[in-house]
Amino acid sequence: MYFKLLLLGTLLTFTACNEHHQSKNLDGEKLLKEKCSSCHNIDLPPKTFEDEKAPPMMAVVFHVRNFTEINVESQRVPKAIEFVKDYALYPSISKAFCDKESLKSYGLMPSQKGLVSEDELEAIAVYMFEHFTQENLEKEQRVLRKYNAMTQGEKIAIKNNCLGCHRVEKDLMGPSFKKIADKYKNDEQKLKTAIRNGGNKMPPYTNLSDKELQDLSKFIYRSLKK
Ligand code: HEC
Ligand code: HEC
């Protein structure tokens, strides 16, 4: 699972440029992880667990954004940020937007006073409302769908950075997969050996299992059909 997330990270850097602003040079993303993720799941899309200690952060953000009372729409996010900053230090049943049932099952959030400074909270809250948006959720879901739709071989090729040096159609640092597939079209064993041994500029891949080499070969051969 950890591996998959790492991969997704790599994929995401291609598709999304995560520009997150920093307030007072504090990194809201990092602080959120440090200060809040022991209870709130911070994945996007969120993961939920049977015995979770708190609602996932995306749910908190969507919730707070929608329930904050405002007169002017442009005040929605600033107001929501104020709410988060206040709630993290002074949580109470009367302030909570959480429904009574959930409050009962989670228990009231313990005050984070002394564990996080006001400046840090500001950075965290700003980041929360920039990051957990409908738009980003859809973007990440598209990436996930794309990843899930890939063949095993393509996933292995991404994981092992083959595509850093090879493309399917055109030569990059290494020859195109099309050329490679053509060269080895009658000898899969030789193709697998070539991958395992590497070359002058290509690193060896002795760590790959035979099944992985087979999946990779299948992926490379597929380029012949295009
Ligand atoms: C020790 C566990 C714990 C930590 C750490 C924690 N929270 Fe919470 N949080 C909870 C629980 C439990 C709830 C749900 C009950 C409630 O609303 O009080 C909650 C609810 C909230 C809510 C209210 C959501 C609503 O719909 O009313 C906000 C806002 C919030 N957390 C922000 C934060 C931020 C920001 C941090 C990090 C600085 C953080 N929390 C750290 C346990 C935690
Ligand atoms: C650092 C760049 C790099 C990476 C990473 C890389 N390759 Fe290569 N690959 C090359 C180069 C360059 C060649 C040409 C031979 C040489 O100079 O090593 C090559 C050659 C090959 C060949 C043999 C082609 C022939 O003509 O015999 C195969 C098969 C191959 N690569 C597959 C892969 C696969 C599959 C991966 C991932 C598991 C991969 N490569 C990762 C650069 C790379």
Coordinates of C-alpha atoms and ligand atoms in Angstrom, one line a residue, residues 160-162 165-166 173-175 177 180 183-184 191 194-195 199-203 205 208 216 220, ligand 2:
N160 CA 10.8 1.0 -11.7
N161 CA 11.2 4.3 -13.6
C162 CA 11.5 2.5 -17.0
C165 CA 14.3 6.5 -20.1
H166 CA 12.0 4.7 -22.5
M173 CA 17.6 7.9 -23.6
G174 CA 16.9 4.2 -24.4
P175 CA 15.2 2.7 -27.5
F177 CA 9.5 -0.1 -26.4
I180 CA 12.5 -3.4 -28.3
K183 CA 13.7 -7.0 -31.7
Y184 CA 12.6 -9.6 -29.1
L191 CA 13.8 -9.9 -23.4
A194 CA 17.9 -8.0 -21.2
I195 CA 15.7 -6.2 -18.6
G199 CA 23.2 -2.4 -20.2
N200 CA 25.8 0.3 -20.4
K201 CA 23.6 3.1 -19.3
M202 CA 20.7 1.1 -18.1
P203 CA 20.8 -0.2 -14.5
Y205 CA 16.9 -5.1 -12.5
L208 CA 12.4 -8.1 -10.2
L216 CA 6.8 -6.0 -18.1
I220 CA 6.4 -4.0 -24.0
Ligands
HEC2 C1 18.5 5.2 -16.7 C2 17.8 5.0 -18.0 C3 17.1 3.7 -18.2 C4 16.2 3.0 -17.3 C5 15.7 3.5 -16.0 C6 15.8 1.9 -18.0 N1 16.4 1.7 -19.2 FE1 16.2 0.2 -20.5 N2 17.7 1.0 -21.6 C7 18.3 2.2 -21.4 C8 19.3 2.4 -22.4 C9 20.2 3.6 -22.6 C10 19.3 1.2 -23.2 C11 20.3 0.9 -24.4 C12 21.4 0.0 -23.9 C13 22.3 0.7 -22.9 O1 23.0 1.6 -23.3 O2 22.2 0.4 -21.7 C14 18.3 0.4 -22.7 C15 18.0 -0.9 -23.2 C16 16.9 -1.7 -22.8 C17 16.6 -3.0 -23.3 C18 17.4 -3.7 -24.3 C19 17.2 -3.2 -25.7 C20 18.0 -3.9 -26.7 O3 18.1 -3.4 -27.8 O4 18.5 -5.0 -26.5 C21 15.4 -3.3 -22.7 C22 14.6 -4.6 -22.9 C23 15.1 -2.3 -21.8 N3 16.0 -1.3 -21.8 C24 13.9 -2.3 -21.0 C25 13.8 -1.5 -19.8 C26 12.8 -1.7 -18.8 C27 11.7 -2.8 -18.8 C28 13.1 -0.8 -17.8 C29 12.5 -0.7 -16.4 C30 12.4 -2.0 -15.7 C31 14.2 0.0 -18.2 N4 14.7 -0.5 -19.5 C32 14.8 1.0 -17.5 C33 18.0 3.1 -20.4 C34 17.2 2.8 -19.3

